[in-house]
Coordinates of C-alpha atoms and ligand atoms in Angstrom, one line a residue:
M36 CA 0.0 0.0 0.0
E37 CA 1.3 3.5 -0.8
K38 CA 2.5 5.6 2.2
I39 CA 3.6 9.3 2.6
I40 CA 7.2 9.8 3.9
V41 CA 7.8 13.3 5.4
K42 CA 11.2 14.5 6.7
G43 CA 10.5 17.4 9.1
G44 CA 12.2 20.6 9.9
K45 CA 12.0 22.5 6.6
R46 CA 10.2 25.9 6.4
L47 CA 7.7 26.4 3.5
Q48 CA 7.7 29.2 1.1
G49 CA 5.9 30.3 -2.2
E50 CA 2.4 29.9 -3.5
V51 CA -0.2 27.2 -3.6
D52 CA -3.3 26.9 -5.9
I53 CA -6.4 25.5 -4.2
S54 CA -8.6 23.0 -6.0
V55 CA -12.3 23.1 -6.6
A56 CA -14.3 21.9 -3.4
K57 CA -14.7 18.1 -3.0
N58 CA -17.8 18.6 -1.0
S59 CA -19.3 20.8 -3.8
V60 CA -18.3 18.7 -6.8
L61 CA -19.7 15.5 -5.3
P62 CA -23.4 16.6 -4.9
I63 CA -23.1 18.5 -8.2
I64 CA -22.0 15.3 -10.1
V65 CA -25.0 13.5 -8.4
A66 CA -27.4 16.3 -9.5
T67 CA -26.7 15.7 -13.1
I68 CA -29.0 12.6 -12.7
L69 CA -31.9 15.1 -12.6
N70 CA -31.2 16.4 -16.2
P71 CA -30.8 13.8 -19.1
T72 CA -28.5 16.0 -21.3
P73 CA -24.7 16.4 -21.7
I74 CA -23.3 18.6 -18.8
V75 CA -19.9 20.0 -18.4
I76 CA -18.4 20.6 -15.0
K77 CA -15.0 22.3 -15.0
N78 CA -11.8 22.2 -13.0
V79 CA -12.9 18.9 -11.4
P80 CA -10.1 17.7 -8.9
I81 CA -8.5 14.4 -9.3
L82 CA -9.7 12.6 -6.0
E83 CA -10.7 9.1 -5.2
D84 CA -14.1 10.2 -4.2
V85 CA -14.7 11.7 -7.6
T86 CA -13.5 8.5 -9.3
V87 CA -15.9 6.4 -7.2
L88 CA -18.9 8.6 -8.3
I89 CA -17.8 8.5 -12.0
N90 CA -17.5 4.8 -11.8
L91 CA -21.0 4.6 -10.1
L92 CA -22.6 6.8 -12.9
R93 CA -20.9 4.5 -15.6
E94 CA -22.3 1.4 -13.8
L95 CA -25.7 3.1 -14.2
E96 CA -25.0 3.4 -17.9
C97 CA -24.4 7.1 -18.0
E98 CA -21.9 8.4 -20.3
V99 CA -18.9 10.1 -18.4
N100 CA -15.8 11.6 -19.8
F101 CA -13.2 13.1 -17.5
S102 CA -10.1 14.9 -18.8
Q103 CA -7.5 14.8 -16.0
I104 CA -5.5 17.4 -18.1
T105 CA -8.2 20.1 -18.4
G106 CA -10.4 19.0 -15.5
D107 CA -13.5 18.9 -17.8
L108 CA -16.0 16.3 -16.7
I109 CA -18.7 15.7 -19.1
I110 CA -21.8 13.7 -18.0
D111 CA -24.8 12.5 -19.9
T112 CA -27.3 10.6 -17.8
S113 CA -29.8 10.1 -20.7
N114 CA -29.4 6.3 -20.6
L115 CA -29.4 6.2 -16.8
K116 CA -30.7 2.9 -15.4
E117 CA -32.1 2.1 -12.0
V118 CA -29.4 1.4 -9.5
D119 CA -28.5 -2.0 -8.2
A120 CA -28.9 -2.0 -4.5
N121 CA -25.9 -4.1 -4.0
S122 CA -23.5 -1.8 -5.8
E123 CA -20.1 -2.0 -4.1
L124 CA -19.5 1.5 -5.2
I125 CA -22.5 2.7 -3.2
R126 CA -21.2 1.1 0.0
K127 CA -17.8 2.6 -0.6
M128 CA -18.7 6.2 -0.1
R129 CA -21.4 7.8 2.0
A130 CA -22.0 10.7 -0.4
S131 CA -23.4 8.0 -2.9
F132 CA -26.5 8.2 -0.8
L133 CA -27.2 11.6 -2.3
I134 CA -28.3 9.8 -5.5
M135 CA -31.6 8.9 -3.7
G136 CA -33.2 12.4 -4.3
P137 CA -32.4 12.6 -8.0
M138 CA -33.2 8.9 -8.6
L139 CA -36.6 9.3 -7.0
S140 CA -37.2 12.3 -9.2
R141 CA -36.3 10.3 -12.3
F142 CA -37.8 6.8 -11.5
G143 CA -40.1 7.3 -8.5
R144 CA -38.2 4.6 -6.7
C145 CA -34.7 3.8 -5.4
K146 CA -33.2 1.0 -3.5
I147 CA -29.7 1.2 -2.4
S148 CA -27.4 -0.4 0.3
M149 CA -27.4 1.5 3.5
P150 CA -24.5 4.0 3.5
G151 CA -21.9 2.7 5.9
G152 CA -20.8 4.5 9.0
C153 CA -17.2 5.4 8.8
N154 CA -14.3 6.3 11.0
I155 CA -15.8 9.5 12.4
G156 CA -19.3 8.4 13.3
S157 CA -22.4 6.3 12.7
R158 CA -23.6 8.8 10.0
P159 CA -27.4 8.1 10.2
I160 CA -29.9 9.0 7.5
D161 CA -33.0 9.7 9.5
L162 CA -33.2 13.3 8.5
H163 CA -33.0 12.5 4.8
L164 CA -35.8 10.0 5.1
K165 CA -37.9 12.4 7.3
G166 CA -37.5 15.1 4.5
F167 CA -38.5 12.5 1.8
K168 CA -41.6 11.5 4.0
C169 CA -42.7 15.2 4.1
L170 CA -42.6 15.2 0.2
G171 CA -44.8 12.0 0.0
I172 CA -41.8 9.6 -0.4
D173 CA -42.2 6.3 1.6
S174 CA -39.1 4.5 2.7
E175 CA -38.4 1.1 4.1
I176 CA -35.2 0.0 5.7
G177 CA -34.3 -3.6 5.2
Y178 CA -31.3 -5.7 6.2
G179 CA -28.5 -3.5 4.9
Y180 CA -30.6 -1.5 2.3
V181 CA -33.1 1.3 2.1
E182 CA -35.8 1.4 -0.5
S183 CA -37.9 4.6 -1.2
K184 CA -40.9 4.9 -3.5
V185 CA -43.2 7.7 -4.6
K186 CA -45.9 8.2 -7.2
K187 CA -45.4 11.9 -7.5
I188 CA -43.2 14.1 -5.4
V189 CA -45.3 16.9 -3.9
G190 CA -43.7 20.1 -2.4
N191 CA -44.1 20.7 1.2
R192 CA -42.6 22.2 4.3
V193 CA -39.6 20.3 5.9
Y194 CA -38.1 21.0 9.3
L195 CA -34.6 19.6 9.9
D196 CA -33.9 18.8 13.6
F197 CA -30.3 19.3 12.7
P198 CA -28.9 21.4 9.8
S199 CA -27.6 18.2 8.1
V200 CA -25.5 19.0 4.9
G201 CA -26.4 15.8 3.2
A202 CA -30.1 15.8 4.2
T203 CA -30.4 19.4 2.9
E204 CA -28.8 18.4 -0.4
N205 CA -30.9 15.2 -0.8
I206 CA -34.2 17.0 0.0
M207 CA -33.3 20.0 -2.3
M208 CA -32.6 17.8 -5.2
S209 CA -35.8 15.8 -4.7
A210 CA -37.8 19.0 -4.6
V211 CA -36.5 20.6 -7.8
L212 CA -39.0 18.8 -10.2
A213 CA -41.7 18.3 -7.5
E214 CA -45.2 19.6 -7.9
G215 CA -45.5 22.9 -6.0
K216 CA -43.2 24.5 -3.4
T217 CA -40.9 23.0 -0.8
I218 CA -39.5 25.0 2.1
I219 CA -36.6 23.5 4.1
E220 CA -36.4 25.0 7.6
N221 CA -33.2 24.8 9.7
A222 CA -31.3 24.0 6.4
A223 CA -27.5 23.6 6.4
E224 CA -25.8 26.9 5.5
E225 CA -22.4 25.6 4.3
P226 CA -21.1 27.3 1.0
E227 CA -21.4 23.9 -0.8
I228 CA -25.2 24.1 -0.3
W229 CA -25.3 27.6 -2.0
D230 CA -22.9 26.2 -4.8
L231 CA -25.3 23.2 -5.4
A232 CA -28.3 25.5 -5.6
R233 CA -26.3 27.8 -8.0
F234 CA -25.7 24.7 -10.2
L235 CA -29.4 23.6 -10.0
N236 CA -30.5 27.2 -10.9
S237 CA -28.1 27.2 -13.8
M238 CA -30.3 24.4 -15.2
G239 CA -33.5 26.2 -14.7
A240 CA -34.4 25.1 -11.1
R241 CA -36.0 27.9 -8.9
I242 CA -34.2 27.8 -5.5
T243 CA -33.8 30.9 -3.2
G244 CA -32.3 31.3 0.2
A245 CA -29.6 28.6 -0.1
G246 CA -26.7 29.4 2.2
F247 CA -29.2 30.6 4.7
G248 CA -31.3 28.6 7.2
R249 CA -34.4 28.6 5.1
I250 CA -34.5 27.4 1.5
T251 CA -37.3 27.7 -0.9
I252 CA -37.6 25.4 -3.9
E253 CA -40.4 26.3 -6.5
G254 CA -40.9 22.8 -8.4
V255 CA -40.4 23.1 -12.2
K256 CA -41.6 20.9 -15.0
S257 CA -38.1 20.3 -16.6
L258 CA -34.6 21.5 -16.6
R259 CA -32.5 23.0 -19.4
K260 CA -28.9 22.2 -20.5
P261 CA -26.6 24.4 -18.5
E262 CA -23.5 26.4 -19.5
P263 CA -20.3 24.8 -18.4
F264 CA -20.1 25.0 -14.6
T265 CA -17.2 25.7 -12.2
P266 CA -17.8 24.9 -8.5
I267 CA -16.3 26.9 -5.8
F268 CA -12.8 26.4 -4.3
D269 CA -12.2 24.0 -1.5
R270 CA -12.4 26.0 1.9
I271 CA -11.1 22.9 3.9
E272 CA -8.0 22.4 1.6
A273 CA -7.4 26.2 1.9
G274 CA -7.6 25.9 5.6
T275 CA -5.3 22.9 5.7
F276 CA -2.6 25.0 3.9
M277 CA -3.3 28.1 6.2
V278 CA -2.3 25.8 9.1
A279 CA 0.5 24.3 7.2
A280 CA 2.0 27.8 7.1
A281 CA 1.3 28.3 10.9
I282 CA 2.8 24.9 12.0
T283 CA 6.0 25.4 10.0
N284 CA 6.5 29.1 10.9
S285 CA 6.3 30.0 7.3
K286 CA 4.8 32.8 5.1
L287 CA 2.6 31.4 2.2
T288 CA 0.5 32.7 -0.5
I289 CA -2.8 30.8 -1.1
N290 CA -4.5 31.3 -4.4
G291 CA -8.3 30.5 -4.7
V292 CA -9.8 31.6 -1.5
N293 CA -13.1 33.1 -0.4
E294 CA -12.6 35.2 2.7
Q295 CA -16.2 34.7 3.9
H296 CA -15.9 30.9 3.7
L297 CA -12.6 30.9 5.6
M298 CA -13.7 33.4 8.4
P299 CA -13.7 30.7 11.1
N300 CA -10.1 29.7 10.2
I301 CA -8.9 33.3 10.0
E302 CA -10.3 34.3 13.3
K303 CA -9.0 31.2 15.2
L304 CA -5.6 31.6 13.7
K305 CA -5.6 35.3 14.7
E306 CA -6.2 34.1 18.2
C307 CA -3.1 31.7 17.8
G308 CA -1.0 34.8 16.7
V309 CA -1.2 34.0 12.9
H310 CA -2.3 36.8 10.6
C311 CA -4.0 36.2 7.3
I312 CA -4.4 39.0 4.7
V313 CA -6.9 38.5 1.9
E314 CA -6.7 40.5 -1.3
G315 CA -9.4 39.3 -3.8
N316 CA -9.1 35.5 -4.0
R317 CA -5.5 35.4 -2.8
M318 CA -4.4 35.1 0.9
I319 CA -1.1 35.7 2.5
V320 CA -0.6 33.8 5.7
D321 CA 2.2 34.9 8.1
G322 CA 2.7 31.8 10.2
T323 CA 6.0 33.1 11.8
G324 CA 6.1 33.5 15.5
E325 CA 5.1 31.8 18.6
K326 CA 1.7 29.9 18.6
K327 CA -0.8 30.7 21.4
P328 CA -3.1 27.9 22.7
V329 CA -6.8 28.4 21.8
D330 CA -10.2 26.7 22.5
I331 CA -12.2 25.4 19.6
K332 CA -15.9 24.3 19.4
T333 CA -17.0 22.8 16.2
M334 CA -20.4 23.9 14.9
P335 CA -22.4 23.9 11.7
Y336 CA -21.4 26.7 9.2
P337 CA -20.8 29.6 9.8
G338 CA -19.3 28.2 13.0
F339 CA -15.8 26.5 13.2
P340 CA -15.9 23.6 10.7
T341 CA -15.5 20.0 12.0
D342 CA -13.4 19.1 9.0
M343 CA -10.8 21.6 10.4
Q344 CA -10.5 20.3 13.9
S345 CA -7.9 17.7 13.4
V346 CA -5.7 20.0 11.3
F347 CA -5.9 22.7 14.0
A348 CA -5.1 20.1 16.7
S349 CA -1.8 19.2 14.9
M350 CA -0.7 22.8 15.2
L351 CA -1.8 23.2 18.8
T352 CA 0.4 20.2 19.9
I353 CA 3.3 22.8 19.9
A354 CA 1.4 25.8 21.1
K355 CA 2.8 27.5 24.3
G356 CA 0.0 26.3 26.7
T357 CA -3.1 24.1 26.9
S358 CA -5.8 24.1 24.2
I359 CA -9.3 22.5 24.4
I360 CA -11.2 21.3 21.4
V361 CA -15.0 20.3 21.7
E362 CA -16.3 18.3 18.7
N363 CA -20.0 18.8 18.4
I364 CA -20.7 17.4 15.0
F365 CA -19.4 13.8 14.8
E366 CA -19.2 11.4 17.8
N367 CA -15.9 9.7 16.8
R368 CA -13.5 12.2 15.3
Y369 CA -10.6 11.9 17.6
K370 CA -9.0 8.7 16.4
Y371 CA -6.0 10.6 14.9
T372 CA -5.0 11.8 18.3
Q373 CA -3.5 8.5 19.2
E374 CA -1.3 8.7 16.1
L375 CA -0.2 12.3 17.0
N376 CA 0.7 11.1 20.6
K377 CA 2.9 8.6 19.0
M378 CA 4.9 11.6 17.6
G379 CA 5.2 13.0 21.1
A380 CA 2.0 15.2 21.3
K381 CA 0.2 15.3 24.6
I382 CA -3.5 15.0 23.8
T383 CA -6.1 13.5 26.2
V384 CA -9.6 12.7 24.9
E385 CA -12.5 13.1 27.4
G386 CA -15.9 12.4 25.6
K387 CA -16.5 15.2 23.1
S388 CA -13.3 17.1 24.3
A389 CA -9.7 16.9 23.4
I390 CA -7.2 18.6 25.8
I391 CA -4.0 19.5 24.1
R392 CA -1.0 20.3 26.3
G393 CA 1.5 22.2 24.2
T394 CA 5.0 20.5 23.9
R395 CA 8.3 21.9 22.6
K396 CA 8.8 19.3 19.8
L397 CA 7.3 16.4 17.9
Y398 CA 9.3 13.4 16.7
G399 CA 9.0 11.4 13.4
A400 CA 7.2 8.1 13.8
D401 CA 5.3 5.4 11.8
V402 CA 1.6 6.4 12.0
K403 CA -1.6 5.6 10.3
A404 CA -4.2 7.8 8.7
T405 CA -7.5 7.1 10.5
D406 CA -9.7 9.2 8.3
L407 CA -9.5 11.9 5.7
R408 CA -8.8 14.9 7.7
G409 CA -7.0 12.9 10.5
G410 CA -4.6 11.9 7.8
A411 CA -3.9 15.5 6.8
A412 CA -3.2 16.3 10.4
L413 CA -0.5 13.6 10.6
V414 CA 1.1 14.9 7.4
L415 CA 1.2 18.5 8.9
A416 CA 2.7 17.2 12.0
G417 CA 5.4 15.3 10.0
L418 CA 6.4 18.6 8.5
I419 CA 7.8 19.8 11.9
A420 CA 8.7 16.5 13.5
K421 CA 12.3 15.8 14.2
G422 CA 13.3 13.0 11.7
K423 CA 11.2 10.9 9.4
T424 CA 7.4 10.3 9.6
Q425 CA 5.7 7.5 7.6
V426 CA 2.0 7.8 7.2
D427 CA 0.2 4.6 6.1
D428 CA -3.4 4.1 4.9
I429 CA -3.0 7.2 2.8
E430 CA -5.9 6.2 0.5
Y431 CA -8.0 8.2 3.1
I432 CA -6.1 11.3 2.3
L433 CA -6.2 10.7 -1.6
R434 CA -10.0 10.8 -1.2
G435 CA -10.2 14.4 -0.4
Y436 CA -6.8 16.2 -1.2
E437 CA -5.7 16.6 -4.8
K438 CA -1.9 16.1 -5.2
L439 CA -1.3 17.0 -1.5
D440 CA 2.4 15.7 -1.7
Y441 CA 3.0 17.5 -4.9
K442 CA 1.7 20.8 -3.7
L443 CA 3.7 20.6 -0.3
Q444 CA 6.9 19.6 -2.3
N445 CA 6.4 22.7 -4.4
L446 CA 6.3 24.7 -1.2
G447 CA 9.7 23.2 -0.1
A448 CA 8.5 20.3 2.1
N449 CA 10.6 17.1 2.0
I450 CA 7.7 14.8 1.3
N451 CA 7.1 11.8 -1.0
V452 CA 4.6 9.1 -1.8
E453 CA 6.2 5.7 -1.9
Ligands
EPZ59 C1 -20.9 16.5 5.0 O1 -21.0 15.3 5.5 C2 -19.4 16.5 4.4 N1 -19.3 15.6 3.4 C3 -18.5 16.2 5.6 O2 -17.1 16.3 5.1 C4 -18.7 17.3 6.7 O3 -17.9 16.9 7.9 C5 -20.1 17.3 7.1 O4 -20.9 17.5 6.0 C6 -20.4 18.4 8.2 O5 -20.0 19.6 7.7 C7 -19.7 15.8 2.1 O6 -20.2 16.9 2.0 C8 -19.5 14.8 1.1 P1 -24.1 16.0 8.0 P2 -22.6 14.8 5.9 O7 -25.3 15.3 7.5 O8 -23.6 15.4 4.9 C9 -25.9 13.9 11.8 C10 -15.0 15.7 4.8 O9 -14.1 15.4 5.6 N2 -27.0 13.4 10.9 O10 -24.2 17.5 8.1 O11 -22.6 13.4 6.0 C11 -24.7 13.2 11.6 O12 -24.6 12.0 12.4 C12 -16.3 15.1 5.1 O13 -14.9 16.3 3.7 C13 -28.1 12.8 11.5 O14 -28.3 12.7 12.8 O15 -22.8 15.5 7.3 C14 -23.6 14.2 12.2 O16 -23.5 14.1 13.5 C15 -16.4 14.4 6.4 N3 -29.1 12.4 10.7 C16 -24.2 15.5 11.8 O17 -25.7 15.3 11.4 C17 -29.0 12.5 9.4 O18 -30.0 12.0 8.6 C18 -23.6 16.2 10.6 O19 -23.9 15.4 9.5 C19 -27.9 13.1 8.7 C20 -26.9 13.6 9.6

């Protein structure tokens, strides 16, 4: 299995270009199921999760062409066939569950294997099914599968007990071609929700309020062929490179940022003593100087993103004092801390909280990526650890970071995939 080898101690310098957002491009790829016409999505990143979705659409007899040179992804779902519940590809990635909404719009039924839990939590689907129920869609959970059926999707009001990103996306997509109006209350406000609505509206959907807590979807009869569409930049990748500058005491320029989307990272880094200046879509991060300890509570957007907690934790292991992180979104997102402790970090996990006592130095070690963002945290720790760090199970990292090793090498890091 491939592994990442990092030799610590080198400062970074230069510029890095951020890729298009994984968590935007995945629901947008799925949304093409709603519209049987050739659709072009631009600047699509080369990621394992994108490959899984492309292969799933091909398994459903869609025509998919992806140029890894230009980043153009052309999808035509005209010949789409109903999904086989036992598709291994569905089980492989939770985001595949997002096909439910569009498949119900196309066929009025969809039976797929239950999305697995993963290394960060049980990942239930009750809010997705509650939203479907409000729109007249009946679901049955069997042994390892879920089957939903509907004669005609009829718009209605849906209240989400928790602003779930996936449930908001699934319900929004199932309401686009429904009869009448749907209102989603307590909807997720993440930028990727706004981006999915922007894509759907580019095809003639009528969605307002996306990116805010109340989304209104006026059902339409059909959709039109959209202009080629470029999703937003990846705010989590950008945040990861902001912390890379901070942890290595470096000054970096990050191209492809949206200041509003990065506000939680900018504010938290400022508390640590790291200053970020944004001009247009370029950010200059001055990570030089002592890092102060901070307290972090993860929250739904626009609060501090759960996807950034492990990456910040890696930097806080060498802050001058004790930091406390409270993870409020996923119930099992601290597995990576055991691996950081192998490198000399002093992290204690108590329920939802991680107490991080700052230490002077980290030491290279053999560690394993436990999940996507936990793996990124280990790579960042390896950048400053004394000696060599080997990160195994890096397929987790390749799911969500495009050419992470290459981008860090370009900034001067001593890092290789072997
Ligand atoms: C999306 O996952 C992202 N994935 C995650 O990013 C991100 O961490 C998460 O949103 C939160 O921001 C994609 O967009 C592909 P949720 P999702 O539904 O949609 C509970 C990464 O690293 N919940 O908002 O699965 C759930 O248990 C990944 O890029 C229910 O209780 O997140 C969790 O505690 C990791 N019932 C909370 O909501 C439901 O029906 C947040 O889940 C659905 C969710």
